[in-house]
CSV table of C-alpha atoms and ligand atoms in Angstrom, one decimal:
chain,number,residue,atom,x,y,z
A,952,MET,CA,-17.0,-14.0,-27.0
A,953,ASN,CA,-17.0,-10.9,-24.8
A,954,LEU,CA,-13.8,-9.3,-23.4
A,955,LYS,CA,-14.0,-11.1,-20.0
A,956,GLU,CA,-14.4,-14.5,-21.7
A,957,GLU,CA,-11.4,-13.7,-24.0
A,958,ILE,CA,-9.3,-12.8,-20.9
A,959,LEU,CA,-10.3,-16.0,-19.1
A,960,LYS,CA,-9.5,-18.1,-22.1
A,961,LEU,CA,-6.0,-16.5,-22.5
A,962,LYS,CA,-5.4,-16.8,-18.8
A,963,GLU,CA,-6.0,-20.6,-19.1
A,964,GLN,CA,-3.6,-20.9,-22.0
A,965,LEU,CA,-0.7,-18.8,-20.7
A,966,ASP,CA,1.8,-19.3,-17.9
A,967,VAL,CA,0.5,-16.3,-16.1
A,968,THR,CA,-0.9,-15.3,-12.7
A,969,ILE,CA,-3.2,-12.3,-12.5
A,970,VAL,CA,-2.8,-10.4,-9.2
A,971,ALA,CA,-5.1,-7.5,-8.2
A,972,HIS,CA,-5.2,-5.2,-5.1
A,973,PHE,CA,-8.5,-4.6,-3.3
A,974,TYR,CA,-8.7,-1.1,-4.7
A,975,GLN,CA,-9.0,-2.3,-8.3
A,976,ARG,CA,-12.2,-1.8,-10.3
A,977,ASP,CA,-14.7,-4.7,-9.7
A,978,GLU,CA,-14.4,-6.1,-13.2
A,979,VAL,CA,-10.6,-6.3,-12.9
A,980,PHE,CA,-10.6,-7.5,-9.3
A,981,GLU,CA,-13.0,-10.4,-10.1
A,982,LEU,CA,-10.9,-12.1,-12.7
A,983,ALA,CA,-7.7,-12.1,-10.7
A,984,ASP,CA,-6.2,-15.4,-9.4
A,985,ILE,CA,-4.8,-13.6,-6.3
A,986,ASN,CA,-6.4,-10.7,-4.4
A,987,GLY,CA,-5.0,-9.1,-1.2
A,988,ASP,CA,-3.4,-6.2,0.6
A,989,SER,CA,0.0,-5.1,-0.4
A,990,LEU,CA,1.8,-7.5,2.0
A,991,GLU,CA,-0.3,-10.6,0.9
A,992,LEU,CA,0.1,-9.7,-2.8
A,993,ALA,CA,3.9,-9.5,-2.5
A,994,LYS,CA,4.1,-12.8,-0.7
A,995,LYS,CA,1.6,-14.7,-2.8
A,996,ALA,CA,2.9,-13.5,-6.1
A,997,MET,CA,6.5,-14.4,-5.1
A,998,ASN,CA,5.3,-18.0,-4.3
A,999,THR,CA,3.5,-18.7,-7.6
A,1000,SER,CA,5.3,-21.0,-10.1
A,1001,SER,CA,4.1,-18.8,-13.1
A,1002,LYS,CA,6.7,-17.3,-15.4
A,1003,TYR,CA,4.6,-14.1,-15.8
A,1004,ILE,CA,2.9,-12.0,-13.2
A,1005,LEU,CA,0.3,-9.6,-14.5
A,1006,PHE,CA,0.0,-7.1,-11.7
A,1007,CYS,CA,-3.1,-4.9,-11.4
A,1008,GLY,CA,-2.2,-2.3,-8.8
A,1009,VAL,CA,0.3,0.5,-8.5
A,1010,GLY,CA,4.0,0.6,-9.4
A,1011,PHE,CA,5.6,0.0,-6.0
A,1012,MET,CA,3.6,-3.3,-5.7
A,1013,GLY,CA,4.8,-4.6,-9.0
A,1014,GLU,CA,8.3,-3.6,-8.2
A,1015,SER,CA,8.2,-5.4,-4.8
A,1016,VAL,CA,7.3,-8.7,-6.7
A,1017,LYS,CA,10.2,-8.1,-9.1
A,1018,VAL,CA,12.6,-7.4,-6.3
A,1019,LEU,CA,11.6,-10.5,-4.4
A,1020,SER,CA,11.6,-12.8,-7.5
A,1021,PRO,CA,13.8,-11.2,-10.2
A,1022,GLN,CA,13.4,-14.3,-12.4
A,1023,LYS,CA,9.7,-13.6,-12.9
A,1024,ARG,CA,8.5,-11.4,-15.7
A,1025,VAL,CA,6.2,-8.8,-14.0
A,1026,LEU,CA,4.0,-6.8,-16.3
A,1027,MET,CA,1.5,-4.1,-15.3
A,1028,PRO,CA,-1.5,-3.4,-17.6
A,1029,LYS,CA,-1.0,0.3,-16.6
A,1030,ILE,CA,2.2,1.4,-14.8
A,1031,ALA,CA,0.1,3.5,-12.4
A,1032,CYS,CA,2.0,5.3,-9.7
A,1033,CYS,CA,0.9,5.7,-6.1
A,1034,ALA,CA,0.8,9.4,-5.4
A,1035,MET,CA,2.2,8.9,-1.9
A,1036,ALA,CA,5.1,6.8,-3.2
A,1037,ARG,CA,6.0,9.6,-5.6
A,1038,MET,CA,6.4,12.0,-2.8
A,1039,ILE,CA,9.8,10.6,-1.9
A,1040,ASP,CA,12.8,9.6,-4.1
A,1041,VAL,CA,16.4,8.9,-3.0
A,1042,ASP,CA,17.4,12.6,-3.3
A,1043,TYR,CA,14.5,13.7,-1.0
A,1044,PHE,CA,15.4,10.9,1.4
A,1045,ASP,CA,19.0,12.1,1.5
A,1046,GLU,CA,18.0,15.7,1.9
A,1047,SER,CA,15.8,14.9,4.8
A,1048,LEU,CA,18.6,12.9,6.4
A,1049,LYS,CA,20.9,15.9,5.9
A,1050,LYS,CA,18.4,18.2,7.6
A,1051,LEU,CA,18.4,15.9,10.6
A,1052,ASN,CA,22.2,15.7,10.6
A,1053,ASP,CA,22.3,19.5,10.5
A,1054,VAL,CA,20.4,19.7,13.7
A,1055,GLY,CA,22.8,17.2,15.3
A,1056,ILE,CA,21.0,13.9,14.8
A,1057,LYS,CA,23.5,11.6,13.2
A,1058,SER,CA,22.6,9.1,10.5
A,1059,GLU,CA,24.1,6.2,12.6
A,1060,ASP,CA,21.6,7.1,15.3
A,1061,LEU,CA,18.6,6.6,13.0
A,1062,LEU,CA,17.0,3.4,11.8
A,1063,PRO,CA,15.0,4.0,8.6
A,1064,ILE,CA,11.7,2.2,8.0
A,1065,THR,CA,9.9,2.7,4.8
A,1066,TYR,CA,6.3,2.0,4.2
A,1067,ILE,CA,6.0,-0.4,1.3
A,1068,ASN,CA,4.4,2.5,-0.7
A,1069,SER,CA,7.8,3.7,-1.9
A,1070,SER,CA,10.0,3.0,-4.9
A,1071,ALA,CA,12.4,0.1,-5.0
A,1072,ALA,CA,15.3,2.7,-5.0
A,1073,VAL,CA,14.1,4.2,-1.7
A,1074,LYS,CA,13.7,0.7,-0.2
A,1075,ALA,CA,17.3,0.0,-1.3
A,1076,ARG,CA,18.6,3.1,0.4
A,1077,VAL,CA,16.8,2.0,3.6
A,1078,GLY,CA,18.2,-1.5,3.3
A,1079,GLU,CA,21.7,-0.2,2.9
A,1080,MET,CA,21.3,1.9,6.1
A,1081,GLY,CA,20.3,-1.3,8.0
A,1082,GLY,CA,16.5,-0.5,7.9
A,1083,MET,CA,13.5,-2.4,6.7
A,1084,VAL,CA,10.1,-2.1,5.0
A,1085,CYS,CA,6.7,-2.3,6.7
A,1086,THR,CA,3.1,-2.4,5.5
A,1087,SER,CA,0.0,-1.1,7.1
A,1088,SER,CA,-0.7,-4.6,8.4
A,1089,ASN,CA,2.6,-5.1,10.2
A,1090,ALA,CA,3.9,-1.6,11.0
A,1091,TYR,CA,3.3,-2.0,14.7
A,1092,LYS,CA,5.6,-5.1,14.9
A,1093,ILE,CA,8.2,-3.7,12.5
A,1094,ILE,CA,8.5,-0.4,14.5
A,1095,GLN,CA,8.7,-2.3,17.7
A,1096,LYS,CA,11.5,-4.4,16.2
A,1097,GLY,CA,13.2,-1.3,14.9
A,1098,LEU,CA,13.3,0.3,18.3
A,1099,GLU,CA,15.2,-2.7,19.7
A,1100,SER,CA,18.2,-1.1,17.9
A,1101,GLY,CA,18.1,1.7,20.5
A,1102,LYS,CA,17.9,4.3,17.7
A,1103,LYS,CA,15.3,6.8,16.6
A,1104,ILE,CA,13.1,5.6,13.7
A,1105,PHE,CA,13.2,7.7,10.5
A,1106,PHE,CA,9.8,6.8,9.0
A,1107,VAL,CA,9.1,7.4,5.3
A,1108,PRO,CA,7.1,8.5,3.4
A,1109,ASP,CA,3.7,8.5,5.2
A,1110,ARG,CA,3.6,10.9,8.1
A,1111,CYS,CA,0.1,9.7,9.1
A,1112,LEU,CA,1.1,6.0,9.4
A,1113,GLY,CA,4.2,7.0,11.3
A,1114,GLN,CA,2.2,9.2,13.7
A,1115,ASN,CA,-0.6,6.7,14.1
A,1116,PHE,CA,1.7,3.8,15.0
A,1117,ALA,CA,3.8,6.0,17.3
A,1118,LYS,CA,0.6,6.8,19.3
A,1119,SER,CA,-0.5,3.2,19.5
A,1120,LEU,CA,3.0,2.3,20.8
A,1121,ASN,CA,3.0,5.2,23.3
A,1122,LEU,CA,5.9,6.9,21.5
A,1123,LYS,CA,6.6,10.5,20.6
A,1124,SER,CA,6.6,11.5,16.9
A,1125,THR,CA,7.4,14.5,14.9
A,1126,VAL,CA,7.2,15.4,11.2
A,1127,ILE,CA,10.2,17.0,9.5
A,1128,GLY,CA,9.6,20.7,9.0
A,1129,ASP,CA,6.5,21.0,11.3
A,1130,GLY,CA,8.4,23.2,13.7
A,1131,THR,CA,8.7,20.6,16.5
A,1132,ASP,CA,12.0,19.4,17.9
A,1133,PRO,CA,13.1,16.0,16.4
A,1134,HIS,CA,15.4,15.5,19.3
A,1135,GLU,CA,12.4,14.9,21.5
A,1136,ALA,CA,10.9,12.2,19.2
A,1137,ASP,CA,11.2,8.5,19.0
A,1138,ILE,CA,9.8,8.4,15.4
A,1139,ILE,CA,10.7,11.2,13.0
A,1140,CYS,CA,8.4,11.1,10.0
A,1141,TYR,CA,8.8,12.4,6.4
A,1142,ASP,CA,6.0,14.7,5.3
A,1143,GLY,CA,4.3,12.4,2.8
A,1144,PHE,CA,0.6,11.5,2.8
A,1145,CYS,CA,-2.1,9.8,0.7
A,1146,SER,CA,-4.5,12.3,-0.8
A,1147,VAL,CA,-7.3,9.7,-0.9
A,1148,HIS,CA,-7.2,9.0,2.8
A,1149,GLN,CA,-6.9,12.7,3.6
A,1150,LEU,CA,-10.6,13.0,2.5
A,1151,PHE,CA,-11.9,11.5,5.7
A,1152,SER,CA,-12.4,13.9,8.5
A,1153,VAL,CA,-13.5,14.1,12.2
A,1154,GLU,CA,-16.6,16.0,11.0
A,1155,ASP,CA,-17.5,13.0,8.8
A,1156,ILE,CA,-17.3,10.8,11.9
A,1157,GLU,CA,-19.5,13.2,13.9
A,1158,PHE,CA,-22.0,13.3,11.0
A,1159,TYR,CA,-22.4,9.5,11.0
A,1160,ARG,CA,-22.5,9.2,14.8
A,1161,ASN,CA,-25.2,11.9,15.0
A,1162,LYS,CA,-27.2,10.1,12.3
A,1163,PHE,CA,-26.7,6.6,13.6
A,1164,PRO,CA,-25.7,6.6,17.3
A,1165,ASP,CA,-24.6,2.9,17.2
A,1166,ILE,CA,-22.6,3.0,14.1
A,1167,LEU,CA,-19.0,1.8,14.1
A,1168,ILE,CA,-16.2,3.7,12.4
A,1169,ALA,CA,-13.4,1.7,10.7
A,1170,VAL,CA,-10.5,3.4,9.0
A,1171,HIS,CA,-7.1,2.7,7.3
A,1172,PRO,CA,-4.0,4.0,9.2
A,1173,GLU,CA,-3.2,6.3,6.2
A,1174,CYS,CA,-6.0,8.5,7.6
A,1175,ASP,CA,-5.2,11.6,9.6
A,1176,PRO,CA,-4.2,10.8,13.3
A,1177,ARG,CA,-7.3,12.8,14.5
A,1178,VAL,CA,-9.5,10.5,12.4
A,1179,CYS,CA,-7.8,7.4,13.6
A,1180,ASP,CA,-8.1,8.5,17.2
A,1181,ALA,CA,-11.8,9.0,16.9
A,1182,ALA,CA,-12.4,5.7,15.0
A,1183,ASP,CA,-13.5,2.4,16.6
A,1184,PHE,CA,-11.1,0.3,14.5
A,1185,VAL,CA,-8.0,1.1,12.5
A,1186,GLY,CA,-6.5,-1.5,10.1
A,1187,SER,CA,-5.0,-2.4,6.8
A,1188,THR,CA,-7.3,-3.3,3.9
A,1189,SER,CA,-7.3,-7.0,4.8
A,1190,GLN,CA,-7.8,-6.2,8.5
A,1191,LEU,CA,-10.7,-3.9,7.6
A,1192,ILE,CA,-12.3,-6.6,5.5
A,1193,GLN,CA,-12.0,-9.2,8.3
A,1194,PHE,CA,-13.3,-6.7,10.9
A,1195,ILE,CA,-16.4,-6.0,8.8
A,1196,LYS,CA,-17.0,-9.6,7.9
A,1197,ASP,CA,-17.1,-10.5,11.6
A,1198,LEU,CA,-19.8,-7.8,12.4
A,1199,PRO,CA,-23.4,-8.9,12.9
A,1200,GLN,CA,-25.5,-8.2,9.7
A,1201,ASP,CA,-27.5,-5.4,11.3
A,1202,GLN,CA,-24.4,-3.5,12.7
A,1203,LYS,CA,-23.9,-0.3,10.7
A,1204,VAL,CA,-20.3,0.6,9.9
A,1205,ALA,CA,-18.8,3.6,8.1
A,1206,VAL,CA,-15.5,2.9,6.4
A,1207,GLY,CA,-12.6,5.2,5.7
A,1208,THR,CA,-10.7,3.8,2.8
A,1209,GLU,CA,-10.9,3.5,-1.0
A,1210,TYR,CA,-14.3,3.4,-2.7
A,1211,ASN,CA,-14.0,0.2,-4.8
A,1212,MET,CA,-13.1,-1.9,-1.8
A,1213,VAL,CA,-15.8,-0.5,0.5
A,1214,ASN,CA,-18.4,-0.8,-2.2
A,1215,ARG,CA,-18.1,-4.5,-2.5
A,1216,LEU,CA,-17.8,-5.3,1.3
A,1217,ARG,CA,-21.4,-5.9,2.3
A,1218,GLU,CA,-24.8,-5.3,0.7
A,1219,LYS,CA,-26.3,-3.4,3.6
A,1220,ASN,CA,-25.3,-1.2,6.6
A,1221,THR,CA,-22.0,-0.2,5.2
A,1222,TYR,CA,-21.2,3.5,4.4
A,1223,ILE,CA,-18.4,5.4,2.9
A,1224,LEU,CA,-17.0,7.8,5.5
A,1225,SER,CA,-16.9,10.8,3.2
A,1226,SER,CA,-19.2,12.9,1.1
A,1227,THR,CA,-16.5,13.0,-1.7
A,1228,LYS,CA,-16.1,9.6,-3.5
A,1229,PRO,CA,-12.7,8.4,-2.2
A,1230,GLU,CA,-11.4,6.8,-5.4
A,1231,CYS,CA,-7.6,6.2,-5.8
A,1232,PRO,CA,-7.2,7.7,-9.3
A,1233,THR,CA,-4.1,5.6,-10.2
A,1234,MET,CA,-5.6,2.3,-9.0
A,1235,ASN,CA,-8.6,3.0,-11.1
A,1236,GLU,CA,-6.6,3.5,-14.3
A,1237,THR,CA,-6.4,-0.3,-15.0
A,1238,THR,CA,-9.2,-1.5,-17.3
A,1239,LEU,CA,-10.3,-4.8,-18.7
A,1240,GLU,CA,-9.0,-3.6,-22.1
A,1241,ASP,CA,-5.5,-3.1,-20.6
A,1242,VAL,CA,-5.6,-6.6,-19.0
A,1243,TYR,CA,-6.5,-8.1,-22.4
A,1244,ARG,CA,-3.9,-6.1,-24.3
A,1245,THR,CA,-1.2,-7.2,-21.8
A,1246,LEU,CA,-2.2,-10.9,-22.0
A,1247,LYS,CA,-2.0,-10.7,-25.8
A,1248,ALA,CA,1.5,-9.3,-25.4
A,1249,ILE,CA,2.4,-12.2,-23.0
A,1250,GLU,CA,1.1,-14.6,-25.6
A,1251,LYS,CA,4.2,-13.7,-27.8
A,1252,ASP,CA,6.5,-14.9,-24.9
A,1253,GLN,CA,9.3,-12.6,-26.2
A,1254,ASP,CA,12.7,-12.3,-24.6
A,1255,GLU,CA,13.0,-8.5,-25.1
A,1256,PRO,CA,11.5,-6.3,-22.4
A,1257,TYR,CA,7.8,-5.5,-22.8
A,1258,GLU,CA,6.6,-1.9,-23.0
A,1259,ASN,CA,4.9,-2.2,-19.6
A,1260,GLU,CA,7.3,-4.6,-17.9
A,1261,ILE,CA,8.8,-3.8,-14.5
A,1262,ILE,CA,12.5,-3.7,-14.7
A,1263,VAL,CA,14.5,-2.9,-11.5
A,1264,ASP,CA,18.2,-2.2,-11.7
A,1265,GLU,CA,20.3,-5.0,-10.2
A,1266,SER,CA,22.1,-2.7,-7.8
A,1267,VAL,CA,18.7,-1.6,-6.5
A,1268,VAL,CA,17.4,-5.1,-6.3
A,1269,LYS,CA,20.2,-6.2,-3.9
A,1270,TRP,CA,19.4,-3.7,-1.1
A,1271,ALA,CA,15.7,-3.4,-1.7
A,1272,LYS,CA,15.5,-7.2,-1.2
A,1273,VAL,CA,17.4,-7.0,2.0
A,1274,ALA,CA,14.9,-4.4,3.3
A,1275,LEU,CA,11.9,-6.5,2.3
A,1276,GLN,CA,13.4,-9.7,3.7
A,1277,ARG,CA,14.1,-8.0,7.0
A,1278,MET,CA,10.4,-7.3,7.2
A,1279,PHE,CA,9.5,-11.0,6.4
A,1280,GLU,CA,11.9,-12.2,9.1
A,1281,VAL,CA,10.0,-10.1,11.7
B,1675,13P,P1,-2.8,-2.1,2.2
B,1675,13P,O1,-1.4,-2.5,2.5
B,1675,13P,O2,-3.6,-2.0,3.4
B,1675,13P,O3,-3.4,-2.9,1.1
B,1675,13P,O4,-2.7,-0.6,1.7
B,1675,13P,C1,-2.1,-0.2,0.5
B,1675,13P,C2,-2.5,1.1,0.1
B,1675,13P,O5,-2.0,1.7,-0.8
B,1675,13P,C3,-3.6,1.8,0.9
B,1675,13P,O6,-3.9,3.1,0.4
B,1676,SF4,FE1,-1.3,5.3,-3.0
B,1676,SF4,FE2,-3.3,6.4,-1.6
B,1676,SF4,FE3,-3.8,5.1,-3.9
B,1676,SF4,FE4,-3.1,3.8,-1.7
B,1676,SF4,S1,-4.9,5.0,-2.0
B,1676,SF4,S2,-2.3,3.5,-3.7
B,1676,SF4,S3,-1.6,5.3,-0.8
B,1676,SF4,S4,-2.6,7.0,-3.7
């Protein structure tokens, strides 16, 4: 039996659901029971009856499942960390808040919204302050809802997502430390970003438009605002997949998001919007061997925590769950 067959056999025998984000390597992606964008994965994993969730993705995604369903045992074959999520922790969050307080913007006049790409501890801080979580597929609605509070939005950690949705809602945004006046802004963004999505540039768009005048450009909202402005379509991973699926076969499209996902979209007429291969290094860490090893561990069904099990402190679960549930309510 080869490794894939061994994995499939173990999966049948065990009370486990394998979950994989679109950015996973093909061989891992293909054997998952559930695929999706970060919002879909959190929802679907929460609604399974399995005792064990084997989550192939990055740390914040596994943590979100654990926060939403603390009774489940969530294991990650590799506890890979999203580089953007690591750009903010609770101390940086508080420091940024203090900087705003120091220029006269009070905490009670701010409603924090955190992109789901953040630690459970940051989500908890946001929940405690009356704020909520958003993902790339629902940020528009969540920000709109947040504005009903009459407060400014303090958006963490992705400055690009904050700026892009501010533009689409006709709002003013600023990034902490960029020299602009936060008093003028409706959305104040923390200065985080995704290094993978920074690879796409306006020059790449021009290159493809010069080469194929009818080509469409579709990008993820983690791309730079200049890239999103120049694109024909901006959407989350699931929204990009749907957009491309609905195109006529002969319509060329250049896509600005992670390589593994773009590569399996369509056989023809689909291009990667960058001359540098946009691979998310941490998403790519998970291999079939890791999945196999984790299933073998689950086979023991031990009570003690596993080496790569997601454990979230109870005090963090409480408020992180509130922040996630506020998102689901919207
Ligand atoms: P999605 O929510 O669109 O799946 O995005 C997650 C992500 O990390 C993109 O880089
Ligand atoms: Fe994080 Fe960027 Fe990787 Fe998405 S592509 S998981 S934002 S590092």
